[in-house]
């Protein structure tokens, strides 16, 4: 059971990380740096979009950079 | 303490049996000692790291100052646990719980599950420098900066986890299964806590006191504890698989790893006395053909 859950969800770890941690971190960094996201997005919305995309590309490519 | 009075040149003519006896005579002086220093190291380092949280959140300490301190805390947190992995605080008896406590709590900043660390570290000792069976073999690199790049590459999401692979190889042993579950729980707790902190408005604190220091610290620990004593030129065999090395950074900045060969020969000697044991044992080790090199590259 546990192994099934981990083998299913484990590979999606970078996406969880992107949404769970990178998104609020990026939002905070944007606020601290005085950056206003485009298209009327709030900083947390922008953080979520960037965090999700960065996490997804890391999951698909197998590396962050 | 007894002083070794055998002239160094005499060791060259000794048989393997005589050398082994000399080595054990020296080792026994340091084996199974209780190191209060390592206990102090564990608790002082942990207290310092925990203190960074309220100090930064209350604005008493700026984050730019907390970040290098936290990184140092992560780097320093492994070695007290390492002695606990070898049961150097208490092999059994009424203080056994204390040994396990240090093993568990010391590496909280590093998020290294104690039981996983112990099992994989014992495999490292049993199969040092074996490309298939040594869980630390992945740090192999020709020089220190390539070892850092290798460390970064190994932590990418698509890379195999050598510790996970070791647990899988060891199979259905209940101790191994329990270690895997504990490891999973601790790792998920870490990601849960830093995510909760980030969503609660403490993203920078979570990033600069835990996430980034853990990343940098784990690479530094791999570099100094795995790469430097064993690589480059990984060899096999009791007296060749680990080297003594002289570091331009000094022994403290490489966390006492210059004398790591003593640890591999006699893991029951606490880190505190590895240097003293090495100095006394050096003529025996030279006669054995042990490697003594400079840390370069």
XYZ file of C-alpha atoms in Angstrom:
362
model
C 0.000 0.000 0.000
C 2.624 2.477 1.168
C 4.950 1.439 -1.653
C 2.165 1.913 -4.232
C 1.424 5.398 -2.935
C 5.088 6.359 -2.968
C 5.843 4.956 -6.416
C 2.796 6.796 -7.767
C 3.266 10.123 -5.991
C 7.049 10.102 -5.558
C 7.898 11.096 -9.145
C 5.589 14.097 -8.766
C 7.707 15.362 -5.851
C 9.208 18.270 -7.831
C 5.704 19.513 -8.722
C 4.598 19.313 -5.076
C 7.782 21.151 -4.153
C 7.141 23.803 -6.815
C 3.595 24.457 -5.606
C 4.096 23.770 -1.899
C 7.329 25.615 -1.255
C 8.629 27.482 -4.298
C 5.324 29.307 -4.923
C 5.116 31.100 -1.538
C 8.902 31.616 -1.597
C 8.752 33.274 -5.025
C 5.781 35.348 -3.889
C 7.726 36.583 -0.860
C 10.766 37.360 -3.012
C 8.607 39.368 -5.443
C 7.122 41.377 -2.572
C 10.571 41.997 -1.031
C 11.993 43.069 -4.406
C 8.994 45.267 -5.227
C 8.195 43.310 -8.386
C 4.614 43.548 -9.698
C 3.556 40.468 -11.704
C 2.128 41.095 -15.194
C -1.506 40.621 -16.310
C -2.869 41.804 -12.979
C -1.760 38.640 -11.207
C -1.112 38.717 -7.494
C 2.355 37.684 -6.331
C 1.044 34.379 -4.983
C -0.765 33.614 -8.263
C 2.444 34.343 -10.160
C 4.377 32.217 -7.662
C 2.000 29.311 -8.125
C 2.241 29.471 -11.934
C 6.049 29.716 -11.940
C 6.427 27.107 -9.177
C 4.177 24.658 -11.010
C 5.961 25.141 -14.346
C 9.441 24.879 -12.785
C 8.401 21.767 -10.833
C 6.800 20.151 -13.871
C 9.839 20.714 -16.084
C 12.043 19.245 -13.332
C 9.789 16.192 -13.151
C 9.790 15.737 -16.937
C 13.497 16.484 -17.545
C 14.786 14.852 -14.353
C 16.763 17.931 -13.316
C 16.100 21.407 -12.009
C 18.427 23.359 -14.309
C 48.873 6.702 28.957
C 51.540 4.348 27.638
C 53.997 5.826 25.198
C 54.881 3.749 22.159
C 58.655 3.274 22.325
C 59.164 0.977 19.330
C 61.481 2.753 16.834
C 59.620 3.499 13.561
C 62.097 1.556 11.382
C 61.406 -1.607 13.398
C 57.881 -1.819 11.997
C 59.134 -2.367 8.458
C 60.539 -5.754 9.482
C 57.472 -6.945 11.402
C 55.193 -9.712 10.187
C 51.497 -9.060 9.504
C 50.639 -10.743 12.786
C 53.056 -8.553 14.749
C 51.763 -5.421 13.024
C 48.178 -6.417 13.809
C 49.112 -6.900 17.456
C 50.826 -3.497 17.608
C 47.837 -1.861 15.924
C 45.367 -3.405 18.349
C 47.525 -2.473 21.355
C 47.299 1.168 20.302
C 43.631 0.971 19.299
C 42.604 -0.488 22.676
C 43.779 2.691 24.390
C 41.111 4.678 22.553
C 38.334 2.160 21.929
C 35.032 2.439 23.799
C 35.793 5.748 25.472
C 32.866 8.040 26.176
C 33.257 11.387 24.443
C 31.600 14.194 26.394
C 32.876 16.536 23.716
C 30.717 14.848 21.073
C 27.699 15.042 23.411
C 28.327 18.766 23.915
C 28.824 19.162 20.163
C 25.435 17.550 19.449
C 23.385 19.586 21.915
C 25.187 22.919 21.449
C 24.904 22.712 17.673
C 21.249 21.732 17.807
C 20.415 24.468 20.333
C 22.157 27.040 18.150
C 20.186 25.959 15.068
C 16.842 25.939 16.909
C 17.606 29.391 18.374
C 17.944 30.829 14.870
C 14.186 30.461 14.310
C 12.863 32.729 17.092
C 15.838 35.066 16.721
C 15.104 35.719 13.033
C 11.309 35.654 13.317
C 11.457 38.251 16.129
C 13.889 40.342 14.096
C 16.731 40.057 16.615
C 19.080 38.381 14.117
C 19.033 39.317 10.414
C 18.507 36.477 7.958
C 21.740 37.231 6.131
C 23.589 36.437 9.371
C 21.448 33.415 10.227
C 22.036 31.769 6.835
C 25.797 31.028 7.221
C 25.284 29.997 10.852
C 22.528 27.581 9.820
C 24.720 26.186 7.044
C 27.496 25.595 9.587
C 24.974 23.931 11.927
C 23.894 21.545 9.168
C 27.507 20.717 8.309
C 28.337 20.088 11.977
C 25.235 18.074 12.829
C 26.264 14.838 11.118
C 29.288 13.743 13.149
C 27.693 13.274 16.600
C 25.111 11.078 14.836
C 27.921 9.254 13.055
C 29.405 8.203 16.400
C 25.909 7.076 17.456
C 25.598 4.984 14.277
C 28.609 3.058 15.585
C 27.079 2.961 19.096
C 30.091 4.834 20.459
C 28.097 6.492 23.283
C 26.697 3.199 24.569
C 26.726 -0.212 22.892
C 24.146 -1.556 25.338
C 23.075 -1.153 28.941
C 21.262 1.654 30.696
C 22.671 4.405 28.468
C 21.709 2.750 25.191
C 18.711 5.086 24.833
C 21.077 8.055 25.063
C 23.127 6.739 22.134
C 19.966 6.397 20.049
C 18.696 9.824 21.162
C 21.857 11.524 19.899
C 21.593 9.575 16.673
C 18.033 10.723 16.088
C 18.161 14.364 17.168
C 21.621 15.402 16.033
C 20.736 15.286 12.335
C 17.399 17.124 12.537
C 18.841 20.096 10.595
C 20.172 17.716 7.925
C 16.975 15.636 7.843
C 19.015 12.435 7.766
C 16.929 9.592 9.216
C 19.080 7.855 11.849
C 18.184 4.239 11.111
C 18.633 4.717 7.362
C 21.956 6.426 8.036
C 23.106 3.581 10.301
C 22.152 0.786 7.889
C 23.626 2.439 4.817
C 26.750 3.499 6.730
C 27.374 -0.075 7.861
C 27.067 -1.117 4.213
C 29.616 1.573 3.352
C 32.030 0.107 5.924
C 31.449 -3.451 4.751
C 31.782 -2.663 1.046
C 33.964 0.450 0.979
C 34.681 1.576 -2.600
C 32.705 -1.288 -4.143
C 30.998 0.284 -7.177
C 27.921 -1.931 -6.734
C 27.512 -2.210 -2.970
C 28.982 0.938 -1.381
C 26.079 3.418 -1.024
C 28.591 6.298 -1.008
C 30.360 5.252 -4.209
C 28.352 7.824 -6.183
C 30.520 10.659 -4.834
C 33.427 9.375 -6.945
C 35.086 12.243 -8.818
C 38.587 13.158 -9.964
C 38.905 16.354 -7.953
C 37.074 18.442 -5.360
C 35.187 20.732 -7.719
C 34.007 17.809 -9.827
C 32.925 16.174 -6.562
C 30.777 19.249 -5.833
C 29.234 19.099 -9.328
C 28.641 15.365 -8.853
C 26.981 16.164 -5.514
C 24.613 18.613 -7.210
C 23.844 16.157 -10.034
C 23.097 13.342 -7.552
C 20.449 15.503 -5.904
C 18.464 16.082 -9.099
C 14.967 14.531 -9.205
C 15.721 12.003 -11.946
C 18.777 10.519 -10.242
C 18.731 7.153 -8.457
C 18.768 7.303 -4.657
C 21.652 5.101 -3.543
C 20.374 4.870 0.038
C 16.910 3.820 -1.160
C 18.509 1.266 -3.484
C 20.560 -0.114 -0.573
C 17.454 -0.545 1.580
C 15.724 -2.315 -1.306
C 18.712 -4.608 -1.823
C 18.725 -5.558 1.852
C 15.160 -6.755 1.401
C 12.477 -7.736 3.837
C 14.361 -7.510 7.119
C 11.941 -5.864 9.612
C 14.702 -3.507 10.818
C 15.269 -2.320 7.254
C 11.530 -1.906 6.663
C 11.165 0.085 9.879
C 14.130 2.260 8.855
C 12.508 2.918 5.486
C 9.231 3.956 7.096
C 10.990 6.214 9.605
C 12.990 7.751 6.778
C 9.861 8.373 4.738
C 8.057 9.926 7.711
C 10.972 12.227 8.537
C 11.473 13.331 4.941
C 7.762 14.025 4.399
C 7.662 15.895 7.726
C 10.506 18.107 6.555
C 8.754 19.014 3.292
C 5.476 19.516 5.167
C 7.039 21.793 7.785
C 8.925 24.022 5.351
C 5.845 24.279 3.107
C 3.677 25.209 6.095
C 6.242 27.793 7.166
C 6.367 29.223 3.645
C 2.576 29.499 3.381
C 2.461 31.097 6.852
C 4.643 34.002 5.774
C 8.026 32.570 6.804
C 9.224 31.469 3.383
C 12.554 33.277 3.593
C 13.250 31.876 7.066
C 12.423 28.342 5.863
C 14.621 28.799 2.797
C 17.638 30.360 4.523
C 17.647 28.461 7.826
C 16.701 25.001 6.604
C 16.181 24.316 2.904
C 19.278 25.968 1.372
C 21.635 25.209 4.316
C 20.558 21.566 4.108
C 21.333 21.480 0.406
C 24.755 23.125 0.782
C 25.563 21.230 3.973
C 24.785 17.811 2.536
C 27.094 18.476 -0.420
C 29.889 19.661 1.911
C 29.445 16.588 4.121
C 29.612 14.304 1.068
C 32.725 16.131 -0.105
C 34.609 15.934 3.183
C 33.340 12.671 4.673
C 32.931 10.539 1.572
C 34.987 11.960 -1.268
C 38.106 13.275 0.496
C 38.967 10.159 2.551
C 38.196 7.653 -0.225
C 38.676 9.428 -3.557
C 40.117 10.082 -6.052
C 41.588 6.694 -6.974
C 39.250 4.536 -4.949
C 41.016 1.359 -3.869
C 39.805 -1.716 -2.064
C 41.195 -3.540 0.923
C 41.317 -2.790 4.639
C 44.482 -0.685 4.535
C 43.971 0.984 1.148
C 40.271 1.832 0.876
C 40.632 4.942 3.051
C 43.474 7.405 3.163
C 45.012 9.834 5.566
C 45.193 13.226 3.918
C 46.593 16.642 4.718
C 44.123 19.392 4.028
C 45.085 23.006 3.286
C 41.928 23.912 5.224
C 43.219 22.200 8.386
C 41.707 19.254 10.186
C 38.917 21.230 11.889
C 37.427 22.583 8.649
C 37.393 19.082 7.192
C 35.672 17.924 10.394
C 38.484 15.660 11.569
C 38.429 13.620 8.382
C 42.194 13.799 7.817
C 42.440 10.742 10.074
C 39.405 8.911 8.698
C 41.534 5.819 8.078
C 41.605 5.236 11.837
C 37.809 5.317 11.842
C 37.592 2.686 9.102
C 40.092 0.435 10.868
C 38.547 0.934 14.321
C 35.036 2.475 14.167
C 34.713 2.100 17.937
C 37.200 4.928 18.488
C 35.173 8.141 18.885
C 36.009 10.970 16.473
C 37.569 12.946 19.336
C 40.517 10.511 19.524
C 41.036 9.657 15.850
C 43.904 12.141 15.478
C 45.737 10.937 18.605
C 45.274 7.311 17.580
C 46.523 8.087 14.085
C 49.687 9.785 15.323
C 50.487 6.808 17.508
C 49.522 4.277 14.860
C 51.279 5.978 11.947
C 54.413 3.760 11.835
C 52.197 0.652 11.779
C 50.025 2.141 9.042
C 53.094 3.137 7.015
C 54.382 -0.431 7.297
C 50.981 -1.633 6.063
C 51.289 0.555 2.974
C 48.429 2.877 3.932
C 47.902 5.978 1.856
C 48.963 9.336 3.254
C 48.382 12.030 0.681
C 47.656 15.711 0.235
C 44.121 16.867 -0.436
C 44.477 18.423 -3.854
C 42.788 18.727 -7.220
